[in-house]
Coordinates of C-alpha atoms in Angstrom, one line a residue:
X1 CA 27.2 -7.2 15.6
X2 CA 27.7 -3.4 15.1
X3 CA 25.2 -0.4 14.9
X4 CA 24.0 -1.3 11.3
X5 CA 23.7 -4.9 11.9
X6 CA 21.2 -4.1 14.8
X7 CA 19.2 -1.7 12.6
X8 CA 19.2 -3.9 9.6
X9 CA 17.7 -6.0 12.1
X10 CA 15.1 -3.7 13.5
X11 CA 13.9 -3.2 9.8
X12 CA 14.0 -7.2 9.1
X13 CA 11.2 -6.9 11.5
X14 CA 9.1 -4.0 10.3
X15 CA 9.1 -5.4 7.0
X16 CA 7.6 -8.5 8.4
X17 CA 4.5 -6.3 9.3
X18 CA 3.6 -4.6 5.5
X19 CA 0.6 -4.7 4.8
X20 CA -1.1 -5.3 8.4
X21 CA -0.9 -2.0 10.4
X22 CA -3.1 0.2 8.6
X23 CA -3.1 3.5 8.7
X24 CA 0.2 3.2 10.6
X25 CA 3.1 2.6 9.3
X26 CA 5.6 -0.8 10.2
X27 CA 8.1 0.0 12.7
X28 CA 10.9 -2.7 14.0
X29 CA 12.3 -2.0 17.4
X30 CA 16.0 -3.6 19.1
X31 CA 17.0 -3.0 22.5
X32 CA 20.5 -4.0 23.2
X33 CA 21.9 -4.1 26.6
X34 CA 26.1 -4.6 26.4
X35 CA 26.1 -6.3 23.1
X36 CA 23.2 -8.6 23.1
X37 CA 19.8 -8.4 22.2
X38 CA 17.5 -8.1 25.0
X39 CA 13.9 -7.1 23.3
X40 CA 12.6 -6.9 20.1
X41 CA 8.9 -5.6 19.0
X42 CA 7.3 -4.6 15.7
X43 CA 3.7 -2.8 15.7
X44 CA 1.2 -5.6 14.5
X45 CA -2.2 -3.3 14.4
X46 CA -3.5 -0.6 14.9
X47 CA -4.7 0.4 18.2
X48 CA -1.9 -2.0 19.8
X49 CA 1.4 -1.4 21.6
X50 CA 3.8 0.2 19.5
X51 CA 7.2 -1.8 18.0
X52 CA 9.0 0.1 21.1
X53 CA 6.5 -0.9 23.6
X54 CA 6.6 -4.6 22.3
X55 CA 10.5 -4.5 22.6
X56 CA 10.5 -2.6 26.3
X57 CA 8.0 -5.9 27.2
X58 CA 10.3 -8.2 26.3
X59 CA 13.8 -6.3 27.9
X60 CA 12.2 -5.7 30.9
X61 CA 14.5 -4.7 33.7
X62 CA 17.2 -5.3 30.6
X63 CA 16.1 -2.2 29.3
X64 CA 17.7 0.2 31.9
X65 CA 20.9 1.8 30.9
X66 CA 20.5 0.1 27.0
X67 CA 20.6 1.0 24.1
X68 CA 17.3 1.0 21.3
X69 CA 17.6 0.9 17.6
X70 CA 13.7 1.7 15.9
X71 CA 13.1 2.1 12.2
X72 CA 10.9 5.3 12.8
X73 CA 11.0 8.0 15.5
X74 CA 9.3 7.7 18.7
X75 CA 6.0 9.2 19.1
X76 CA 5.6 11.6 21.4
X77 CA 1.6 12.2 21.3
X78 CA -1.3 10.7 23.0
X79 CA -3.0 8.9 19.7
X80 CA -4.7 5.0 19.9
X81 CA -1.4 4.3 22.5
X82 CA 0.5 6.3 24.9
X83 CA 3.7 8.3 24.2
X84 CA 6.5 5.8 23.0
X85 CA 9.3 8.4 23.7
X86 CA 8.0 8.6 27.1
X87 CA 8.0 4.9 27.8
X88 CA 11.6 4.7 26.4
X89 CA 12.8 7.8 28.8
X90 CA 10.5 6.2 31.9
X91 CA 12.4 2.6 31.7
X92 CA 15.8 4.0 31.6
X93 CA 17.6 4.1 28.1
X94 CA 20.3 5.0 27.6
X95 CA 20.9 5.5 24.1
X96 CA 18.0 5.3 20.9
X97 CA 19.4 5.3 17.1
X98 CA 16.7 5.9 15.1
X99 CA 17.1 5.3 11.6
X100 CA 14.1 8.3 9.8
X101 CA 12.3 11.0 11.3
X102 CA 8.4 10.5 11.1
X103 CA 6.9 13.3 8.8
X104 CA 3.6 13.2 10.9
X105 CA 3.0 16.6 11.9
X106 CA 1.6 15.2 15.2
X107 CA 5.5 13.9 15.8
X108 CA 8.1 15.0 13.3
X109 CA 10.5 16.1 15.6
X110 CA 9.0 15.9 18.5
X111 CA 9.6 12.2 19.5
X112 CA 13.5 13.5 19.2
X113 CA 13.2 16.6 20.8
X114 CA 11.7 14.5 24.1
X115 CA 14.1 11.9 24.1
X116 CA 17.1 14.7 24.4
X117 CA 15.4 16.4 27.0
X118 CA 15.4 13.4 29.2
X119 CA 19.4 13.6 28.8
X120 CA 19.2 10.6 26.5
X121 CA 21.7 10.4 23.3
X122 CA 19.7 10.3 20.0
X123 CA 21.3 9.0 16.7
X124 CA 19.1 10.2 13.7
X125 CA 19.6 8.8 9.8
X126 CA 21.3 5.0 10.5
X127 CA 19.9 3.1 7.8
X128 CA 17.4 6.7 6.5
X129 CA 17.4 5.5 2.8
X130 CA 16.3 1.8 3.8
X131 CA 14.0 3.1 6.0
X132 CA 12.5 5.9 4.0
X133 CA 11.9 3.2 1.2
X134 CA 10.3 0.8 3.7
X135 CA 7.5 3.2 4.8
X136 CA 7.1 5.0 1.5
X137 CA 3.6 4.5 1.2
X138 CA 3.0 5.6 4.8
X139 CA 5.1 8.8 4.1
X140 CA 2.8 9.4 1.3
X141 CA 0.0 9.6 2.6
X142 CA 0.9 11.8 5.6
X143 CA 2.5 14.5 3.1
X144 CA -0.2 14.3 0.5
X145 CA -3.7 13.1 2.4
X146 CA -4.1 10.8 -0.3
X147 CA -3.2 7.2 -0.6
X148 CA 0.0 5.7 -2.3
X149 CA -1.2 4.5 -5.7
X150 CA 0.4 1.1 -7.6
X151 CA -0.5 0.7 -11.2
X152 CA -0.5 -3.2 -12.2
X153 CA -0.9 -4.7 -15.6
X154 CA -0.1 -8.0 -16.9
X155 CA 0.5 -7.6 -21.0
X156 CA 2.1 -9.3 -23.5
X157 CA 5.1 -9.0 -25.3
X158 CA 3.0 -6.1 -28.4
X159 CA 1.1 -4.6 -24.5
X160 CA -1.9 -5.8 -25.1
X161 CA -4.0 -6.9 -22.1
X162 CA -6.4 -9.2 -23.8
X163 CA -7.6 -10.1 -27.7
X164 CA -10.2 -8.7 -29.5
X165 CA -13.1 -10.8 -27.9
X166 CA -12.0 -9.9 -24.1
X167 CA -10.4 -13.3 -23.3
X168 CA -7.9 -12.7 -21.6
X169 CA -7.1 -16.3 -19.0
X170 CA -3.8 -16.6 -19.0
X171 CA -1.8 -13.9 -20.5
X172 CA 1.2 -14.6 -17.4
X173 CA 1.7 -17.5 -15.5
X174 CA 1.4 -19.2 -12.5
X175 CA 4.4 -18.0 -10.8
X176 CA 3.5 -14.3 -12.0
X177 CA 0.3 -14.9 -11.0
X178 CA 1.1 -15.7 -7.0
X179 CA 3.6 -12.8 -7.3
X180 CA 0.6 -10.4 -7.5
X181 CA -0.6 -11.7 -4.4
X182 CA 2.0 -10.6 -2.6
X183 CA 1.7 -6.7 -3.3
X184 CA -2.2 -7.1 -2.9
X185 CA -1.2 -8.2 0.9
X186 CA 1.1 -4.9 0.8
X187 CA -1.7 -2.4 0.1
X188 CA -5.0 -1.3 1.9
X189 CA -7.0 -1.2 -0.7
X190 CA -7.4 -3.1 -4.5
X191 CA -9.6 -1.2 -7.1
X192 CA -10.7 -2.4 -10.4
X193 CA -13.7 -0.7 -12.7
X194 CA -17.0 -2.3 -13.2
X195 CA -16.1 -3.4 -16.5
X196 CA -13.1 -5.5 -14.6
X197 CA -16.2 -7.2 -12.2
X198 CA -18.5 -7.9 -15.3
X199 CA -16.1 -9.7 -17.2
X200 CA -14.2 -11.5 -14.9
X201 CA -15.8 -11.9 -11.6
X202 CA -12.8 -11.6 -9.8
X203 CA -12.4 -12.5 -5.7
X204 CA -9.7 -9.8 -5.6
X205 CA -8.1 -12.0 -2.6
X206 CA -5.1 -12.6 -1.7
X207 CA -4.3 -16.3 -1.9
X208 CA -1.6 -18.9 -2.0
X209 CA -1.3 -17.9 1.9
X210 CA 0.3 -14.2 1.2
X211 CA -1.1 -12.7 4.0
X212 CA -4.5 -10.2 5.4
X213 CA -6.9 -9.5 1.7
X214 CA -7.4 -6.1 1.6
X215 CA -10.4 -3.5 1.2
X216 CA -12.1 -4.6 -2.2
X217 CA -13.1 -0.9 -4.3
X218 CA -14.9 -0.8 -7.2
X219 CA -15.8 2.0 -9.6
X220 CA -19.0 1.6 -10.9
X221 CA -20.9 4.9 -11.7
X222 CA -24.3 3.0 -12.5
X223 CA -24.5 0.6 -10.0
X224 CA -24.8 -2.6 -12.2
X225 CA -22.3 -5.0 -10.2
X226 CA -24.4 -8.3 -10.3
X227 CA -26.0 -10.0 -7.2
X228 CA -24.2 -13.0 -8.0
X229 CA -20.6 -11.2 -7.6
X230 CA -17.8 -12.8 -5.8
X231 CA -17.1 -9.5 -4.1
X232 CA -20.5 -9.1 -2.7
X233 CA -21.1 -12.5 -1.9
X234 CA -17.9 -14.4 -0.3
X235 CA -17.4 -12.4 2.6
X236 CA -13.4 -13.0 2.6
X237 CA -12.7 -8.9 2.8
X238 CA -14.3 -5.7 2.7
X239 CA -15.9 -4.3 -0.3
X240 CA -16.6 -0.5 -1.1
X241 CA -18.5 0.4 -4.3
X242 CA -18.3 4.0 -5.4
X243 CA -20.9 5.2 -7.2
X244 CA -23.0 8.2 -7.6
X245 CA -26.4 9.6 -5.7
X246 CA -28.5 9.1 -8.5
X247 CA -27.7 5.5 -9.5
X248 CA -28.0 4.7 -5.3
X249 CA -31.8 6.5 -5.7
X250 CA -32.7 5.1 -9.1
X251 CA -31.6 1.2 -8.7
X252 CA -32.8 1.5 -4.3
X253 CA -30.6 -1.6 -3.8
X254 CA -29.5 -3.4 -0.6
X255 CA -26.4 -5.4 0.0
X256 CA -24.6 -7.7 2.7
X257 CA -23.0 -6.2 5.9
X258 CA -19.6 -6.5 4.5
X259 CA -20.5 -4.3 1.5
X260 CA -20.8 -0.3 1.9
X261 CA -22.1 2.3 -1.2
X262 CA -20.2 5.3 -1.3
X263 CA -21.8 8.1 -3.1
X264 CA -19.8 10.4 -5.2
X265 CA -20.7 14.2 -5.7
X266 CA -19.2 13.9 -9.1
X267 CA -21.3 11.9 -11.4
X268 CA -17.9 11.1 -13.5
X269 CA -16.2 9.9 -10.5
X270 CA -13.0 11.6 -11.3
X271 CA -10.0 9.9 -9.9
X272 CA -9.1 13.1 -7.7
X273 CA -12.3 12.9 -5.9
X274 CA -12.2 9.2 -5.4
X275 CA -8.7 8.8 -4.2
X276 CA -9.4 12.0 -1.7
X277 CA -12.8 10.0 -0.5
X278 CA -10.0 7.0 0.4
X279 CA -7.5 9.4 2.0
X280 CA -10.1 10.8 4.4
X281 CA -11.1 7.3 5.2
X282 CA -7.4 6.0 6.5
X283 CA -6.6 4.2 2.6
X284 CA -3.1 4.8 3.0
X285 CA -2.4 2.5 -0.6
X286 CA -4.2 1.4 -3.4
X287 CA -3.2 -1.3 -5.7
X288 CA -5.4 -0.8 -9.0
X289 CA -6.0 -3.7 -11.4
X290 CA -8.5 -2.2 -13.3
X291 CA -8.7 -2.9 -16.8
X292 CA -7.7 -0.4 -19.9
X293 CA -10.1 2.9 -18.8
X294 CA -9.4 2.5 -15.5
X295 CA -5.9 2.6 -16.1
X296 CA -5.6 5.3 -18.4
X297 CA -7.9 7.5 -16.2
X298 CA -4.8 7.3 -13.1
X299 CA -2.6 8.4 -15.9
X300 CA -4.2 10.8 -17.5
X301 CA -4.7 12.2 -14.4
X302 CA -1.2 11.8 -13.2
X303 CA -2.3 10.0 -10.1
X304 CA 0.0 7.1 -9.5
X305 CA 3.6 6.9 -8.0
X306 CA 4.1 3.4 -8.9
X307 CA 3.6 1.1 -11.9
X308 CA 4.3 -3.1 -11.8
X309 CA 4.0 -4.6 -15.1
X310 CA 4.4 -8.1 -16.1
X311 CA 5.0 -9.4 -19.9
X312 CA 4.7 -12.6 -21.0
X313 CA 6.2 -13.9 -24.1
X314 CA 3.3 -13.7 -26.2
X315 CA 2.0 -12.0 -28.7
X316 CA -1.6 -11.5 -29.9
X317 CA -1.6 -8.3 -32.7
X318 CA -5.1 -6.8 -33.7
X319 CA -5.9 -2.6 -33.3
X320 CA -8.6 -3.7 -31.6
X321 CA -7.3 -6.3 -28.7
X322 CA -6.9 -3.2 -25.7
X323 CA -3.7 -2.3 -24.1
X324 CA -3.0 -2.0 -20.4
X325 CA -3.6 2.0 -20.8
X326 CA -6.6 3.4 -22.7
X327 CA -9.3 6.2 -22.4
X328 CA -8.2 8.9 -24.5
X329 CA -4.4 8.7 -24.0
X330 CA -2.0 12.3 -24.5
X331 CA -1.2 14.2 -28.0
X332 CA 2.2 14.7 -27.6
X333 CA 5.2 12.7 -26.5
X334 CA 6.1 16.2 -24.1
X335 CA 3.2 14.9 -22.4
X336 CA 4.7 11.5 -21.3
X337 CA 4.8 10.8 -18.1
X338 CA 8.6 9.8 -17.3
X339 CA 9.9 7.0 -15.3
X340 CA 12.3 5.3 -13.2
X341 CA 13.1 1.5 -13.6
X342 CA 13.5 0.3 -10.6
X343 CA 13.5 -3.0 -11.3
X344 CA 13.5 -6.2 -13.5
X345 CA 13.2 -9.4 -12.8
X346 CA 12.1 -12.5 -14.1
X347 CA 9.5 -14.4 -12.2
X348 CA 8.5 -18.0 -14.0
X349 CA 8.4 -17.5 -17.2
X350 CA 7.7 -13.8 -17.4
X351 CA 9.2 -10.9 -16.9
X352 CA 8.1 -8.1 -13.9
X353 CA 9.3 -4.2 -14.6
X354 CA 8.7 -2.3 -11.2
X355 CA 8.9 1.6 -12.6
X356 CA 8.3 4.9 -10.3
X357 CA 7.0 8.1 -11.4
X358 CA 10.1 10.6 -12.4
X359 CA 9.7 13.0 -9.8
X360 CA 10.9 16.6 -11.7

């Protein structure tokens, strides 16, 4: 194995980890001591030992005079754990290739910077783009305070997202269907509307043994989510509603320990003020599945960086049957919003376009 094949490694296992360390990102960690791997680590959680930590545990005495290969630059601050660039320098390294630089202000940099001092060689950028892409949601959020947003609609083959009467069990199939539950288990956070919870009663799980459910969010400006609700009543994740002050004084509700109201200045509950409400609570990524308003309210306010679409090969016709994005929609094609295809596959029966915002 050479330098890449170690790193590739290290990132193997930080990918393992999406979707679990919230609000941190996934780190992989290899120490090598003359050609053989001696200790490996990823960070599981927050508020436990870091990916280098982890590996250092398992090298033990191995790890003097090795050489370390981590996904993300050692931190070099006193935050829920201790200084992983000082652990790294205290057992002895001799060598650390570190595939990106962390953009935290609390480290970007600084990790580095300690490691030299202690006379140890640092590699920076093995791997960068792999590892950039790995943690782009984490990266997000540092540079932006506001959580990584992911778009997902399942249409058919004209875009629409049900008929005319709302029915809209099954427009993709099974296979699509457990897809989905993968990205949930990537994300912090899934949001839908309230029109999404009245019509469908949804668990907004993740199932089919994917991985940790995250937050449940829903929208819902009046407060009329039903008692009977999945999402208030089945306990299997968190559930935040946002709403306004008035609907939480006017309807004087209570609901279960798993459930907390969060009250919105803005009675409109624009998507700026609800996605900086999620920033400022450690919602590093949001995967919406709202319905057609919800949808077209991220893009009318330009606040996505990611859309997932899957389309069946169906068709259903009728102006009135909605499509995946709705509300009020722009006047003019120069007001598109551009994007990348990243992707296409086909999963089951259907296809599924991953597409990024054009970035200009």
């Amino acid at each position: 194995m050479d330098h890449i094949d170690f790193m590739n490694t290290a990132i193997e296992i930080a990918r393992s980890t999406i979707g679990q360390t919230r609000p941190n990102p996934s780190v992989g960690c290899i120490i090598v001591n003359n050609g053989r791997i001696v200790g490996m680590g990823a960070h599981l959680k927050a508020g436990e030992g870091h990916a280098e930590i982890q590996a250092l545990k398992m090298a033990g005495v191995e790890s003097k005079g090795s050489t370390v290969y981590v996904t993300l630059e050692p931190c070099s601050h006193h935050g829920r754990t201790p200084p992983c660039a000082d652990a790294l320098i205290h057992a002895g390294v001799d060598e650390v290739y570190v595939a990106s630089q962390d953009p935290n202000p609390l480290v970007a940099g600084k990790g580095v910077a300690r490691l030299k001092s202690a006379g140890i060689k640092v590699t920076l950028g093995l791997l960068e783009e792999e590892a950039l892409n790995l943690n782009r949601m984490f990266f997000h959020y540092i540079s932006h305070k506001r959580p990584f947003v992911t778009l997902k609609a399942a249409t058919t083959l004209d875009g629409k997202i049900a008929s005319q009467t709302g029915d809209s069990k099954w427009i993709t199939g099974e296979a699509a269907r457990k897809d989905v539950h993968a990205f949930r288990h990537q994300h912090d956070a899934i949001l839908v509307g309230i029109g999404t919870v009245l019509s469908d009663d949804p668990s907004l799980t993740t199932r089919y043994g994917q991985g940790i459910s995250p937050i449940r969010i829903v929208l819902d400006r009046q407060l009329r989510i039903p008692e009977d609700a999945q999402v208030l009543n089945d306990q299997k994740a968190e559930t935040w509603i946002l709403t306004t002050k008035q609907a939480t004084q006017i309807t004087n509700r209570t609901f279960p320990s798993h459930v907390q109201v969060i009250e919105v200045a803005n009675p409109d509950l624009p998507i700026e003020d609800v996605l900086s409400i999620l920033g400022d609570r450690e919602i590093t990524s949001v995967f919406v599945e709202g319905g057609s308003q919800v949808h077209g309210s991220f893009l009318e306010s330009h606040a996505f960086q990611q859309v997932i679409t899957y389309i069946a090969p169906k068709l259903i016709g009728g102006k009135k049957s909605p499509t995946a994005f709705g509300a009020e929609g722009f006047q003019t094609m120069s007001e598109a919003v551009d994007l990348n295809i990243d992707s296409v596959e086909r999963i089951g029966e259907d296809i599924r376009i991953i597409s990024s915002r054009r970035l200009s």
